[in-house]
Amino acid sequence: MKILVCIKQVADLESRFQVASGQTWFNETDLAFRLNEYDEFAVEAAVQLKEQTGGDLTVISVGPARASEALKKALAMGADQAVHVLEDQQLESFQTAQVIFEQIKAQGYDLIFTGMQSSDKGSGQVGLLLGEMLKINSVSCVVAFKYDGRIEVERELEGGLRAKLKLATPALVTCQLGLNQPRYPTLPNIMKAKKKPKSEVTSPAPASRLQVVALGPPPKAGAAELIEGDLLAQVSKVVAILKEHKLA
Amino acid sequence: MDFGLNEEQKLVQATVRQMAQEQVRPKAAATDKNHAIPPETLPQLAELGLWGSYIPEEDGGSGLDYLSYILSVEALSAACASTGVLLAAHASLGCDPIHRSGTKEQKAKWLAPLCKGEKIGCFLLTEPGAGSDVASLKTRYLEQDDHYELTGSKQFITNGGYLGTGVVFATSDPSLGHKGISAFILDLKSPGVTLLKNEEKMGIRGSFTSAFALDQVKIPKDQLLGAPHQGFAIAMETLDGGRISISAQALGIAQEALDLALNYSTERQQFGKPIGQFQAIRFKLADMAAALESARLMTYKAAWLKNQHQESAQVSAMAKLLASKAAQFCTDEALQIHGGYGYSAEYPLERLYRDAKITEIYEGTSEIQRIVIAKGLEKG
Ligand SMILES: Cc1cc2nc3c(=O)[nH]c(=O)nc-3n(C[C@H](O)[C@H](O)[C@H](O)COP(=O)(O)OP(=O)(O)OC[C@H]3O[C@@H](n4cnc5c(N)ncnc54)[C@H](O)[C@@H]3O)c2cc1C
């Protein structure tokens, strides 16, 4: 079985994001980066599948030099080799999917795992676009995964419902949080990951179909005021406020 | 000069931090209260490969570089200082001398199980009458045909209560001073070894600090570590490394205190604003950060030197002196920033304050660190 996981390195969500005026991406200096949380579930699912069926597990990431840390983590968790497509620009989903597609189209992967979305951009499109480009079955938002010749997955729906689906390989699965329990890479495996094959390639991205116009925090909403005291005090306060705003 | 961590070091740090925050930190208060590290923590450390630390893979270890090991102790200690020293004493005091001075056979027999966490390591040097002045130790050994026989007592032994594998120091003749001391590998379950008590302490209460009586303990000849009468040198070299791990423990405690203080100072409001807006509080935070960061640089430098086998007694002593002082200072100031809540056992500050103190005492008091540093100055 040939397995692929697509991962992204993202800024830690606990970072304090600052966007310089006129910029369309936040300033990355001094930020901590990590493997996208959704992708951790994708890597775990892929490693478990590899442990079950044997085979070969490749991890791929499109991103700047620092993304090599995320690839290292996936290798330490159990991937066999890594492909790093060096890219310093912020790509849109279609571009990223296209770049990955160009790298892997001739590889014939039986199963491709991606995170459901990246926690920094959250478009949730890369996996599904890639599935379309490869013309293979895709299923998104997966919270349970089984393989026995065919794939059986559960998808999380609104309203607390779960849909159970079966599909044939080759297929692409995008992984929701909670799909499994991503393992900690063990310390010996972290050290061994150094020795696993890792290739760096460049691949020109196609033109973007979207233009990011602006990025920033939403405008501050008006503050709510909590009115306390006994009933009479509360009513008088409300009346006073209404009068102040000439609403009564 | 490069002050950055490499990829492996960052990944080790992030991994141990995550594990420690998720699995160790929630139990730190109970560990202190119950005077015991919960038993399930030990296999959790094993799963990650922490017990094997920087011992090379061919000896059964995890093959970390030394700085990665130090980052692990720091991350673990930030979550729980008792758990931090459990690893630090095991690896730096228990495994290290066997790794450095042991024969191939000794490593296979004793080091490999230590690296898997099947046995917990410890270091038996201190005695009731021999603390800073270790050369005055009184535990005697007699050489017999096929074994040595040890009699005496040992005091304040970290991890002793696990009754795992220790490196024990004894003299063939006290009148020889440090020249009479030899080191031995000791199975703490051997006949003649009696665990007298586990100390009740001010801090790091989850960590065993044990007293032992040794009564005609038979140690097979092949458990002599290094050459006869090489014990003092083995002890000193071991402590040079151990001090770096205690520095890392101190850094973890200090970082936790700073993080808590920073957080609290933005949340706690007095006089109509967060206390973190008062300059008096901001200056405290600034001083804490500066003390912590300089201690960290010194500690990482000591680790870096050890990693390339250029360990320096002076650099290790400076690291421990600075880091233990930073831990003491940061926990004190962080407690002060928490006001009455800092003093209350509802908040973790009083525990951190108690935990920090030991870093100025064990593996050589701060006075002893200064003696080591000053001696280095004379050498020029
Ligand atoms: C919790 C804990 C865990 C420990 N774990 C271990 C362990 O695992 N293995 C082990 O072997 N030991 C261990 N120890 C022992 C520890 O290393 C000693 O307690 C320490 O080295 C100090 O020795 P002492 O307590 O006998 O103090 P003393 O040596 O009696 O010192 C008393 C005071 O005198 C000062 N002093 C002593 N000599 C001088 C001098 N020449 N100049 C100036 N001041 C001096 C000291 O700095 C100190 O302030 C542990 C101790 C504790 C409390």
Coordinates of C-alpha atoms in Angstrom, one line a residue, chain A residues 28-224:
Chain A
E28 CA 6.0 35.7 11.4
T29 CA 9.1 37.0 13.3
D30 CA 9.2 35.6 16.9
L31 CA 6.2 33.3 16.3
A32 CA 6.3 29.7 17.3
F33 CA 5.3 27.2 14.6
R34 CA 3.9 23.7 14.9
L35 CA 2.4 21.0 12.8
N36 CA -1.2 21.9 11.9
E37 CA -3.3 20.2 14.5
Y38 CA -5.7 18.6 12.0
D39 CA -2.7 17.2 10.2
E40 CA -1.5 15.4 13.3
F41 CA -4.6 13.3 13.1
A42 CA -3.9 12.7 9.4
V43 CA -0.4 11.6 10.2
E44 CA -1.6 9.3 13.0
A45 CA -4.2 7.7 10.7
A46 CA -1.6 7.1 8.0
V47 CA 0.9 5.6 10.4
Q48 CA -1.8 3.3 11.9
L49 CA -2.7 2.2 8.4
K50 CA 0.9 1.6 7.5
E51 CA 1.3 -0.5 10.7
Q52 CA -1.8 -2.5 9.7
T53 CA -1.1 -3.1 6.1
G54 CA 2.6 -2.6 5.7
G55 CA 3.6 -0.5 2.8
D56 CA 5.2 2.8 2.4
L57 CA 4.3 6.2 3.8
T58 CA 5.4 9.5 2.4
V59 CA 4.8 12.9 3.9
I60 CA 4.7 16.0 1.8
S61 CA 4.6 19.7 2.7
V62 CA 4.6 22.9 0.7
G63 CA 6.1 25.7 2.6
P64 CA 9.2 27.7 3.6
A65 CA 12.4 26.2 5.0
R66 CA 11.0 26.2 8.6
A67 CA 8.3 23.7 7.5
S68 CA 11.0 21.1 7.6
E69 CA 10.4 20.9 11.3
A70 CA 6.8 19.7 10.7
L71 CA 8.1 17.1 8.3
K72 CA 10.6 15.9 10.9
K73 CA 7.8 15.4 13.3
A74 CA 5.8 13.3 10.8
L75 CA 8.9 11.3 10.2
A76 CA 9.4 10.8 13.9
M77 CA 5.8 9.7 14.2
G78 CA 6.4 7.0 11.6
A79 CA 6.5 8.3 8.0
D80 CA 9.2 6.7 5.9
Q81 CA 10.3 9.6 3.8
A82 CA 9.5 13.3 3.3
V83 CA 9.2 15.6 0.4
H84 CA 9.5 19.3 1.0
V85 CA 8.4 21.6 -1.7
L86 CA 10.1 24.8 -0.9
E87 CA 7.8 27.7 -1.2
D88 CA 8.1 31.1 0.5
Q89 CA 4.9 32.7 -0.8
Q90 CA 1.5 32.3 0.9
L91 CA -0.3 30.1 -1.6
E92 CA -4.1 29.9 -1.9
S93 CA -5.7 26.5 -1.7
F94 CA -5.9 25.9 -5.5
Q95 CA -2.2 26.7 -5.9
T96 CA -1.1 24.4 -3.1
A97 CA -3.3 21.6 -4.4
Q98 CA -1.8 22.1 -7.9
V99 CA 1.8 22.1 -6.6
I100 CA 1.2 18.9 -4.6
F101 CA -0.6 17.3 -7.6
E102 CA 2.4 18.0 -9.9
Q103 CA 4.7 16.3 -7.4
I104 CA 2.6 13.2 -6.9
K105 CA 0.5 12.6 -9.9
A106 CA 2.7 9.9 -11.3
Q107 CA 3.2 8.1 -7.9
G108 CA -0.1 6.1 -7.8
Y109 CA -0.8 6.5 -4.1
D110 CA -3.5 4.2 -2.8
L111 CA -4.5 6.4 0.0
I112 CA -3.9 10.1 0.7
F113 CA -4.6 11.7 4.1
T114 CA -4.8 15.4 4.7
G115 CA -6.1 17.5 7.6
M116 CA -9.6 18.8 7.2
Q117 CA -8.3 22.3 7.2
S118 CA -5.3 24.3 8.3
S119 CA -5.7 26.2 11.5
D120 CA -4.2 29.4 10.0
K121 CA -6.3 29.7 6.9
G122 CA -9.1 27.3 7.4
S123 CA -10.3 27.1 3.8
G124 CA -10.6 23.3 4.0
Q125 CA -10.1 23.0 0.2
V126 CA -6.6 21.6 -0.4
G127 CA -7.4 18.0 0.2
L128 CA -10.6 18.0 -1.9
L129 CA -9.1 19.9 -4.8
L130 CA -6.2 17.5 -4.8
G131 CA -8.7 14.6 -4.9
E132 CA -10.4 16.2 -7.9
M133 CA -7.2 16.8 -9.7
L134 CA -6.2 13.2 -9.2
K135 CA -9.8 12.1 -10.2
I136 CA -10.0 9.8 -7.2
N137 CA -12.6 9.4 -4.5
S138 CA -12.5 12.0 -1.7
V139 CA -14.3 12.1 1.6
S140 CA -14.0 15.0 4.0
C141 CA -14.4 15.7 7.8
V142 CA -13.7 12.1 8.8
V143 CA -14.0 11.2 12.5
A144 CA -13.5 7.4 12.1
F145 CA -11.5 5.4 9.7
K146 CA -11.2 1.7 9.0
Y147 CA -9.5 -0.3 6.2
D148 CA -10.1 -3.8 5.1
G149 CA -9.6 -3.8 1.4
R150 CA -12.2 -1.0 1.2
I151 CA -12.3 2.1 3.2
E152 CA -15.0 2.6 5.8
V153 CA -15.3 6.1 7.3
E154 CA -17.6 8.0 9.5
R155 CA -18.2 11.7 8.8
E156 CA -19.4 14.2 11.4
L157 CA -22.6 16.0 10.3
E158 CA -24.4 18.9 11.9
G159 CA -27.0 18.1 14.5
G160 CA -25.0 15.4 16.2
L161 CA -25.4 13.0 13.3
R162 CA -22.7 10.7 11.8
A163 CA -22.7 9.3 8.3
K164 CA -21.0 6.0 7.6
L165 CA -19.6 5.6 4.1
K166 CA -17.7 3.0 2.2
L167 CA -15.4 3.8 -0.7
A168 CA -12.8 2.1 -2.8
T169 CA -9.2 3.1 -3.1
P170 CA -7.5 5.0 -4.5
A171 CA -9.0 7.7 -2.2
L172 CA -8.3 10.8 -0.3
V173 CA -9.5 11.4 3.2
T174 CA -9.5 14.7 5.1
C175 CA -9.3 14.3 8.9
Q176 CA -11.3 16.0 11.5
L177 CA -10.0 16.6 15.1
G178 CA -10.7 13.6 17.3
L179 CA -10.3 11.0 14.6
N180 CA -7.7 9.2 16.7
Q181 CA -5.2 9.9 19.4
P182 CA -2.1 11.3 17.7
R183 CA 1.0 9.7 19.3
Y184 CA 3.9 11.6 20.8
P185 CA 6.9 11.0 18.7
T186 CA 9.3 9.0 20.9
L187 CA 12.7 10.6 21.6
P188 CA 14.6 7.8 19.9
N189 CA 12.4 8.1 16.9
I190 CA 13.0 11.9 16.8
M191 CA 16.7 11.2 16.6
K192 CA 16.2 8.4 14.0
A193 CA 14.1 10.7 11.8
K194 CA 17.3 12.5 11.0
K195 CA 18.4 9.5 9.0
K196 CA 15.2 9.1 7.0
P197 CA 15.2 10.3 3.4
K198 CA 14.0 13.8 2.9
S199 CA 14.1 15.5 -0.5
E200 CA 13.8 19.2 -1.1
V201 CA 12.3 20.3 -4.4
T202 CA 10.9 23.5 -6.0
S203 CA 7.9 23.6 -8.1
P204 CA 6.5 26.8 -9.7
A205 CA 3.0 27.6 -8.4
P206 CA 0.3 28.5 -10.9
A207 CA -1.2 31.9 -10.7
S208 CA -3.6 32.5 -7.9
R209 CA -7.3 32.6 -8.7
L210 CA -8.0 34.7 -5.6
Q211 CA -6.7 38.0 -4.4
V212 CA -6.4 38.6 -0.7
V213 CA -7.5 42.2 -0.2
A214 CA -6.9 42.8 3.5
L215 CA -6.2 40.9 6.7
G216 CA -6.9 42.2 10.2
P217 CA -8.9 41.7 13.4
P218 CA -12.6 42.2 13.1
P219 CA -13.9 45.7 14.1
K220 CA -14.5 45.8 17.9
A221 CA -18.1 45.1 18.8
G222 CA -19.8 47.5 21.3
A223 CA -19.2 46.4 24.9
A224 CA -22.0 44.9 26.8

